[in-house]
Amino acid sequence: MIKNTDIQQITDKHLDEIKNAVNRVVESGWYLLGEENRKFEENYASYIGTKYCIGVANGLDALYLILKAYIEMGKLHEGDEIIVPANTYIATILAISQNNLTPVLVEPDIQTYQIDPSKIEEHINPKTKGVMIVHLYGQCAYTDKIEAICKEYNLLLMEDNAQAHGCEFKGRKTGSLGHAAGHSFYPTKNMGALGDAGAVTTNDKELANLIRTLANYGSSKKYVFDYIGRNSRLDEIHAAVLNIKLKYIDQDNEHRKQVARYYIDNIKNPDISLPTVDDWSSHVFHIFPIRTSKRDSLQSYLERNGVQAMIHYPIPPHKQLCYKEWKEHSYPITEKIHNEELSLPMSPVLTASEYSKVVELINNYR
Ligand SMILES: Cc1ncc(COP(=O)(O)O)c(C=O)c1O
């Protein structure tokens, strides 16, 4: 079976280095908030191009903590509205709701799958206080227009960079484009840990210090608690593994781009819509999304022929039970994407014989 993302093979690529790093942590006897963490935060901030990086337990916490910190700083208040793409992974929206803020869903662009900048302004009202863009599938969602809107209406601009480590906008990395960004290092991500892990990047010192405190039970001094915080820290083992993964992220993304280029140049089936990348943008192909009205039968055909294709995502957020109050809302573009999207195998370890087999199967599919 050609897996969608073969995590074992991705780990095997640097197995000795990873084992050495894990052993080093095990033998150090220091498992939390130590030297590996300090190094990773420094390395990742420098890679992304921000002054600060705070390692946290996962990507959802990273987004939650950004919003929570803005509430503690008095920049956001309960009930404030945060604009977010309607077709994002649920975690972006959960982070907003869990802070008693109101997510306002905006349709994506059908070509790029990113939030449609031309539809943001119509959702702005006096309660709107922020925009959370999501670099979905690995493509940059930031545009000059979004930046201009946020400046004009004095909105916080936050990035969900869970799927786009290494992606750029005009030479600047995603994760450094807004006021703050949340990153996930879930194992299948472009830069994955060996379990859950995440980070926040920002240039805002007050925000960075507050997030560090909130992620440590609300404490900046041992046994003194200034906030009702949570426990969300990046384990030393994950930080050590991420220090290795960071060395290879650009090389891994280059491989992903090469696979994507092959798919784009060689898939000729007229029933398939291929992803597009705008000139100003970049794409690190966390996944390779195609669209077709025959999605489910194409997926079964590929499965029968030894190729695992996945759906990102089968049910849109507004149709989920946890947001039943939105079930009558209509987001036709989002629904179309959820009904037609299929992710072809994509990873830094996919071989030429594997991705050419995928193309051959798709071109032969009627
Ligand atoms: C777009 C997006 N946001 C947030 C998250 C949450 O990250 P995590 O799984 O590390 O909590 C994910 C990944 O799962 C994601 O894909």
PDB file of N, CA, C and O in Angstrom, residues 168-219:
ATOM      1  N   GLU A 168       6.168  30.531   2.705  1.00  0.00           N
ATOM      2  CA  GLU A 168       6.582  31.939   2.697  1.00  0.00           C
ATOM      3  C   GLU A 168       5.589  32.827   1.975  1.00  0.00           C
ATOM      4  O   GLU A 168       4.877  32.382   1.079  1.00  0.00           O
ATOM      5  N   PHE A 169       5.592  34.095   2.381  1.00  0.00           N
ATOM      6  CA  PHE A 169       4.883  35.157   1.672  1.00  0.00           C
ATOM      7  C   PHE A 169       5.922  36.214   1.329  1.00  0.00           C
ATOM      8  O   PHE A 169       6.479  36.849   2.235  1.00  0.00           O
ATOM      9  N   LYS A 170       6.225  36.366   0.038  1.00  0.00           N
ATOM     10  CA  LYS A 170       7.229  37.344  -0.410  1.00  0.00           C
ATOM     11  C   LYS A 170       8.500  37.291   0.453  1.00  0.00           C
ATOM     12  O   LYS A 170       8.963  38.308   0.959  1.00  0.00           O
ATOM     13  N   GLY A 171       8.999  36.080   0.680  1.00  0.00           N
ATOM     14  CA  GLY A 171      10.264  35.919   1.399  1.00  0.00           C
ATOM     15  C   GLY A 171      10.156  35.913   2.911  1.00  0.00           C
ATOM     16  O   GLY A 171      11.138  35.676   3.609  1.00  0.00           O
ATOM     17  N   ARG A 172       8.960  36.209   3.444  1.00  0.00           N
ATOM     18  CA  ARG A 172       8.774  36.141   4.909  1.00  0.00           C
ATOM     19  C   ARG A 172       8.029  34.856   5.242  1.00  0.00           C
ATOM     20  O   ARG A 172       7.092  34.472   4.540  1.00  0.00           O
ATOM     21  N   LYS A 173       8.424  34.213   6.340  1.00  0.00           N
ATOM     22  CA  LYS A 173       7.809  32.923   6.684  1.00  0.00           C
ATOM     23  C   LYS A 173       6.403  33.105   7.271  1.00  0.00           C
ATOM     24  O   LYS A 173       6.167  34.040   8.050  1.00  0.00           O
ATOM     25  N   THR A 174       5.505  32.207   6.907  1.00  0.00           N
ATOM     26  CA  THR A 174       4.226  32.173   7.611  1.00  0.00           C
ATOM     27  C   THR A 174       4.543  31.849   9.071  1.00  0.00           C
ATOM     28  O   THR A 174       5.477  31.089   9.358  1.00  0.00           O
ATOM     29  N   GLY A 175       3.800  32.476   9.955  1.00  0.00           N
ATOM     30  CA  GLY A 175       4.136  32.353  11.385  1.00  0.00           C
ATOM     31  C   GLY A 175       4.801  33.627  11.879  1.00  0.00           C
ATOM     32  O   GLY A 175       4.966  33.817  13.083  1.00  0.00           O
ATOM     33  N   SER A 176       5.185  34.506  10.905  1.00  0.00           N
ATOM     34  CA  SER A 176       5.792  35.786  11.291  1.00  0.00           C
ATOM     35  C   SER A 176       5.009  36.945  10.683  1.00  0.00           C
ATOM     36  O   SER A 176       5.430  38.092  10.759  1.00  0.00           O
ATOM     37  N   LEU A 177       3.870  36.644  10.054  1.00  0.00           N
ATOM     38  CA  LEU A 177       3.194  37.661   9.244  1.00  0.00           C
ATOM     39  C   LEU A 177       2.183  38.498  10.031  1.00  0.00           C
ATOM     40  O   LEU A 177       1.952  39.657   9.714  1.00  0.00           O
ATOM     41  N   GLY A 178       1.595  37.899  11.066  1.00  0.00           N
ATOM     42  CA  GLY A 178       0.587  38.613  11.847  1.00  0.00           C
ATOM     43  C   GLY A 178       1.123  38.987  13.225  1.00  0.00           C
ATOM     44  O   GLY A 178       2.333  39.089  13.427  1.00  0.00           O
ATOM     45  N   HIS A 179       0.207  39.179  14.185  1.00  0.00           N
ATOM     46  CA  HIS A 179       0.627  39.535  15.552  1.00  0.00           C
ATOM     47  C   HIS A 179       1.115  38.308  16.325  1.00  0.00           C
ATOM     48  O   HIS A 179       1.937  38.437  17.222  1.00  0.00           O
ATOM     49  N   ALA A 180       0.578  37.145  16.000  1.00  0.00           N
ATOM     50  CA  ALA A 180       0.986  35.914  16.689  1.00  0.00           C
ATOM     51  C   ALA A 180       0.546  34.721  15.852  1.00  0.00           C
ATOM     52  O   ALA A 180      -0.402  34.823  15.060  1.00  0.00           O
ATOM     53  N   ALA A 181       1.241  33.605  16.023  1.00  0.00           N
ATOM     54  CA  ALA A 181       0.896  32.405  15.239  1.00  0.00           C
ATOM     55  C   ALA A 181       0.985  31.163  16.102  1.00  0.00           C
ATOM     56  O   ALA A 181       1.850  31.049  16.973  1.00  0.00           O
ATOM     57  N   GLY A 182       0.077  30.215  15.819  1.00  0.00           N
ATOM     58  CA  GLY A 182       0.109  28.911  16.489  1.00  0.00           C
ATOM     59  C   GLY A 182       0.602  27.856  15.514  1.00  0.00           C
ATOM     60  O   GLY A 182       0.254  27.879  14.322  1.00  0.00           O
ATOM     61  N   HIS A 183       1.455  26.959  16.006  1.00  0.00           N
ATOM     62  CA  HIS A 183       2.028  25.894  15.178  1.00  0.00           C
ATOM     63  C   HIS A 183       1.732  24.547  15.837  1.00  0.00           C
ATOM     64  O   HIS A 183       1.799  24.437  17.065  1.00  0.00           O
ATOM     65  N   SER A 184       1.468  23.546  15.012  1.00  0.00           N
ATOM     66  CA  SER A 184       1.301  22.180  15.529  1.00  0.00           C
ATOM     67  C   SER A 184       2.441  21.313  14.996  1.00  0.00           C
ATOM     68  O   SER A 184       2.812  21.441  13.825  1.00  0.00           O
ATOM     69  N   PHE A 185       2.961  20.464  15.860  1.00  0.00           N
ATOM     70  CA  PHE A 185       3.978  19.501  15.404  1.00  0.00           C
ATOM     71  C   PHE A 185       3.465  18.069  15.572  1.00  0.00           C
ATOM     72  O   PHE A 185       4.220  17.150  15.883  1.00  0.00           O
ATOM     73  N   TYR A 186       2.173  17.906  15.361  1.00  0.00           N
ATOM     74  CA  TYR A 186       1.541  16.579  15.315  1.00  0.00           C
ATOM     75  C   TYR A 186       2.349  15.718  14.319  1.00  0.00           C
ATOM     76  O   TYR A 186       2.843  16.241  13.312  1.00  0.00           O
ATOM     77  N   PRO A 187       2.514  14.411  14.598  1.00  0.00           N
ATOM     78  CA  PRO A 187       3.461  13.610  13.806  1.00  0.00           C
ATOM     79  C   PRO A 187       3.344  13.685  12.283  1.00  0.00           C
ATOM     80  O   PRO A 187       4.359  13.589  11.589  1.00  0.00           O
ATOM     81  N   THR A 188       2.133  13.869  11.737  1.00  0.00           N
ATOM     82  CA  THR A 188       2.025  13.889  10.267  1.00  0.00           C
ATOM     83  C   THR A 188       2.311  15.266   9.657  1.00  0.00           C
ATOM     84  O   THR A 188       2.325  15.398   8.433  1.00  0.00           O
ATOM     85  N   LYS A 189       2.491  16.270  10.491  1.00  0.00           N
ATOM     86  CA  LYS A 189       2.712  17.614   9.948  1.00  0.00           C
ATOM     87  C   LYS A 189       4.058  17.683   9.211  1.00  0.00           C
ATOM     88  O   LYS A 189       4.905  16.816   9.366  1.00  0.00           O
ATOM     89  N   ASN A 190       4.286  18.770   8.459  1.00  0.00           N
ATOM     90  CA  ASN A 190       5.549  18.873   7.699  1.00  0.00           C
ATOM     91  C   ASN A 190       6.740  18.727   8.632  1.00  0.00           C
ATOM     92  O   ASN A 190       7.744  18.123   8.267  1.00  0.00           O
ATOM     93  N   MET A 191       6.630  19.303   9.825  1.00  0.00           N
ATOM     94  CA  MET A 191       7.653  19.092  10.842  1.00  0.00           C
ATOM     95  C   MET A 191       6.945  18.441  12.022  1.00  0.00           C
ATOM     96  O   MET A 191       6.241  19.111  12.768  1.00  0.00           O
ATOM     97  N   GLY A 192       7.127  17.142  12.159  1.00  0.00           N
ATOM     98  CA  GLY A 192       6.354  16.408  13.163  1.00  0.00           C
ATOM     99  C   GLY A 192       7.213  15.926  14.314  1.00  0.00           C
ATOM    100  O   GLY A 192       8.368  15.525  14.134  1.00  0.00           O
ATOM    101  N   ALA A 193       6.643  15.934  15.508  1.00  0.00           N
ATOM    102  CA  ALA A 193       7.307  15.357  16.683  1.00  0.00           C
ATOM    103  C   ALA A 193       6.936  13.872  16.752  1.00  0.00           C
ATOM    104  O   ALA A 193       6.291  13.336  15.848  1.00  0.00           O
ATOM    105  N   LEU A 194       7.315  13.215  17.839  1.00  0.00           N
ATOM    106  CA  LEU A 194       6.944  11.799  17.999  1.00  0.00           C
ATOM    107  C   LEU A 194       5.706  11.676  18.879  1.00  0.00           C
ATOM    108  O   LEU A 194       5.515  10.679  19.560  1.00  0.00           O
ATOM    109  N   GLY A 195       4.892  12.698  18.864  1.00  0.00           N
ATOM    110  CA  GLY A 195       3.662  12.736  19.662  1.00  0.00           C
ATOM    111  C   GLY A 195       3.122  14.147  19.517  1.00  0.00           C
ATOM    112  O   GLY A 195       3.450  14.832  18.560  1.00  0.00           O
ATOM    113  N   ASP A 196       2.316  14.579  20.488  1.00  0.00           N
ATOM    114  CA  ASP A 196       1.767  15.938  20.405  1.00  0.00           C
ATOM    115  C   ASP A 196       2.801  16.980  20.796  1.00  0.00           C
ATOM    116  O   ASP A 196       3.557  16.794  21.759  1.00  0.00           O
ATOM    117  N   ALA A 197       2.818  18.088  20.065  1.00  0.00           N
ATOM    118  CA  ALA A 197       3.706  19.209  20.386  1.00  0.00           C
ATOM    119  C   ALA A 197       3.234  20.429  19.599  1.00  0.00           C
ATOM    120  O   ALA A 197       2.575  20.286  18.564  1.00  0.00           O
ATOM    121  N   GLY A 198       3.557  21.610  20.102  1.00  0.00           N
ATOM    122  CA  GLY A 198       3.148  22.836  19.409  1.00  0.00           C
ATOM    123  C   GLY A 198       3.993  24.010  19.847  1.00  0.00           C
ATOM    124  O   GLY A 198       4.879  23.872  20.709  1.00  0.00           O
ATOM    125  N   ALA A 199       3.731  25.170  19.247  1.00  0.00           N
ATOM    126  CA  ALA A 199       4.485  26.381  19.617  1.00  0.00           C
ATOM    127  C   ALA A 199       3.697  27.619  19.214  1.00  0.00           C
ATOM    128  O   ALA A 199       2.828  27.568  18.342  1.00  0.00           O
ATOM    129  N   VAL A 200       4.035  28.720  19.877  1.00  0.00           N
ATOM    130  CA  VAL A 200       3.533  30.040  19.483  1.00  0.00           C
ATOM    131  C   VAL A 200       4.733  30.863  19.045  1.00  0.00           C
ATOM    132  O   VAL A 200       5.788  30.801  19.694  1.00  0.00           O
ATOM    133  N   THR A 201       4.592  31.629  17.965  1.00  0.00           N
ATOM    134  CA  THR A 201       5.644  32.586  17.595  1.00  0.00           C
ATOM    135  C   THR A 201       5.032  33.983  17.552  1.00  0.00           C
ATOM    136  O   THR A 201       3.866  34.151  17.165  1.00  0.00           O
ATOM    137  N   THR A 202       5.808  34.955  17.960  1.00  0.00           N
ATOM    138  CA  THR A 202       5.341  36.351  17.982  1.00  0.00           C
ATOM    139  C   THR A 202       6.524  37.286  18.164  1.00  0.00           C
ATOM    140  O   THR A 202       7.588  36.860  18.626  1.00  0.00           O
ATOM    141  N   ASN A 203       6.308  38.565  17.836  1.00  0.00           N
ATOM    142  CA  ASN A 203       7.322  39.590  18.130  1.00  0.00           C
ATOM    143  C   ASN A 203       6.939  40.389  19.371  1.00  0.00           C
ATOM    144  O   ASN A 203       7.652  41.313  19.743  1.00  0.00           O
ATOM    145  N   ASP A 204       5.802  40.039  19.960  1.00  0.00           N
ATOM    146  CA  ASP A 204       5.248  40.817  21.076  1.00  0.00           C
ATOM    147  C   ASP A 204       5.746  40.231  22.405  1.00  0.00           C
ATOM    148  O   ASP A 204       5.336  39.139  22.811  1.00  0.00           O
ATOM    149  N   LYS A 205       6.614  40.981  23.074  1.00  0.00           N
ATOM    150  CA  LYS A 205       7.242  40.476  24.302  1.00  0.00           C
ATOM    151  C   LYS A 205       6.218  40.216  25.417  1.00  0.00           C
ATOM    152  O   LYS A 205       6.253  39.183  26.090  1.00  0.00           O
ATOM    153  N   GLU A 206       5.283  41.156  25.571  1.00  0.00           N
ATOM    154  CA  GLU A 206       4.280  40.996  26.640  1.00  0.00           C
ATOM    155  C   GLU A 206       3.435  39.746  26.387  1.00  0.00           C
ATOM    156  O   GLU A 206       3.194  38.947  27.298  1.00  0.00           O
ATOM    157  N   LEU A 207       3.041  39.577  25.141  1.00  0.00           N
ATOM    158  CA  LEU A 207       2.237  38.398  24.781  1.00  0.00           C
ATOM    159  C   LEU A 207       3.039  37.114  25.024  1.00  0.00           C
ATOM    160  O   LEU A 207       2.531  36.141  25.604  1.00  0.00           O
ATOM    161  N   ALA A 208       4.283  37.112  24.607  1.00  0.00           N
ATOM    162  CA  ALA A 208       5.127  35.916  24.756  1.00  0.00           C
ATOM    163  C   ALA A 208       5.276  35.547  26.234  1.00  0.00           C
ATOM    164  O   ALA A 208       5.105  34.378  26.613  1.00  0.00           O
ATOM    165  N   ASN A 209       5.558  36.544  27.081  1.00  0.00           N
ATOM    166  CA  ASN A 209       5.729  36.260  28.518  1.00  0.00           C
ATOM    167  C   ASN A 209       4.442  35.731  29.126  1.00  0.00           C
ATOM    168  O   ASN A 209       4.450  34.797  29.934  1.00  0.00           O
ATOM    169  N   LEU A 210       3.325  36.335  28.710  1.00  0.00           N
ATOM    170  CA  LEU A 210       2.030  35.926  29.273  1.00  0.00           C
ATOM    171  C   LEU A 210       1.675  34.495  28.847  1.00  0.00           C
ATOM    172  O   LEU A 210       1.187  33.694  29.658  1.00  0.00           O
ATOM    173  N   ILE A 211       1.957  34.165  27.595  1.00  0.00           N
ATOM    174  CA  ILE A 211       1.655  32.805  27.123  1.00  0.00           C
ATOM    175  C   ILE A 211       2.505  31.795  27.891  1.00  0.00           C
ATOM    176  O   ILE A 211       2.021  30.741  28.321  1.00  0.00           O
ATOM    177  N   ARG A 212       3.750  32.142  28.108  1.00  0.00           N
ATOM    178  CA  ARG A 212       4.627  31.235  28.881  1.00  0.00           C
ATOM    179  C   ARG A 212       4.055  31.013  30.288  1.00  0.00           C
ATOM    180  O   ARG A 212       4.043  29.904  30.812  1.00  0.00           O
ATOM    181  N   THR A 213       3.559  32.078  30.875  1.00  0.00           N
ATOM    182  CA  THR A 213       2.976  31.983  32.223  1.00  0.00           C
ATOM    183  C   THR A 213       1.677  31.166  32.190  1.00  0.00           C
ATOM    184  O   THR A 213       1.476  30.256  33.005  1.00  0.00           O
ATOM    185  N   LEU A 214       0.809  31.496  31.235  1.00  0.00           N
ATOM    186  CA  LEU A 214      -0.496  30.798  31.162  1.00  0.00           C
ATOM    187  C   LEU A 214      -0.320  29.305  30.898  1.00  0.00           C
ATOM    188  O   LEU A 214      -1.111  28.486  31.354  1.00  0.00           O
ATOM    189  N   ALA A 215       0.744  28.957  30.170  1.00  0.00           N
ATOM    190  CA  ALA A 215       0.987  27.550  29.833  1.00  0.00           C
ATOM    191  C   ALA A 215       1.641  26.804  30.997  1.00  0.00           C
ATOM    192  O   ALA A 215       1.822  25.590  30.935  1.00  0.00           O
ATOM    193  N   ASN A 216       1.982  27.553  32.048  1.00  0.00           N
ATOM    194  CA  ASN A 216       2.629  26.953  33.218  1.00  0.00           C
ATOM    195  C   ASN A 216       1.756  27.196  34.457  1.00  0.00           C
ATOM    196  O   ASN A 216       2.206  27.773  35.432  1.00  0.00           O
ATOM    197  N   TYR A 217       0.488  26.802  34.355  1.00  0.00           N
ATOM    198  CA  TYR A 217      -0.507  26.953  35.438  1.00  0.00           C
ATOM    199  C   TYR A 217      -0.822  28.397  35.797  1.00  0.00           C
ATOM    200  O   TYR A 217      -1.387  28.668  36.854  1.00  0.00           O
ATOM    201  N   GLY A 218      -0.398  29.346  34.970  1.00  0.00           N
ATOM    202  CA  GLY A 218      -0.614  30.759  35.293  1.00  0.00           C
ATOM    203  C   GLY A 218       0.450  31.293  36.236  1.00  0.00           C
ATOM    204  O   GLY A 218       0.259  32.315  36.902  1.00  0.00           O
ATOM    205  N   SER A 219       1.592  30.609  36.251  1.00  0.00           N
ATOM    206  CA  SER A 219       2.639  30.955  37.221  1.00  0.00           C
ATOM    207  C   SER A 219       3.936  31.366  36.515  1.00  0.00           C
ATOM    208  O   SER A 219       4.407  30.657  35.636  1.00  0.00           O
TER     209      SER A 219
END
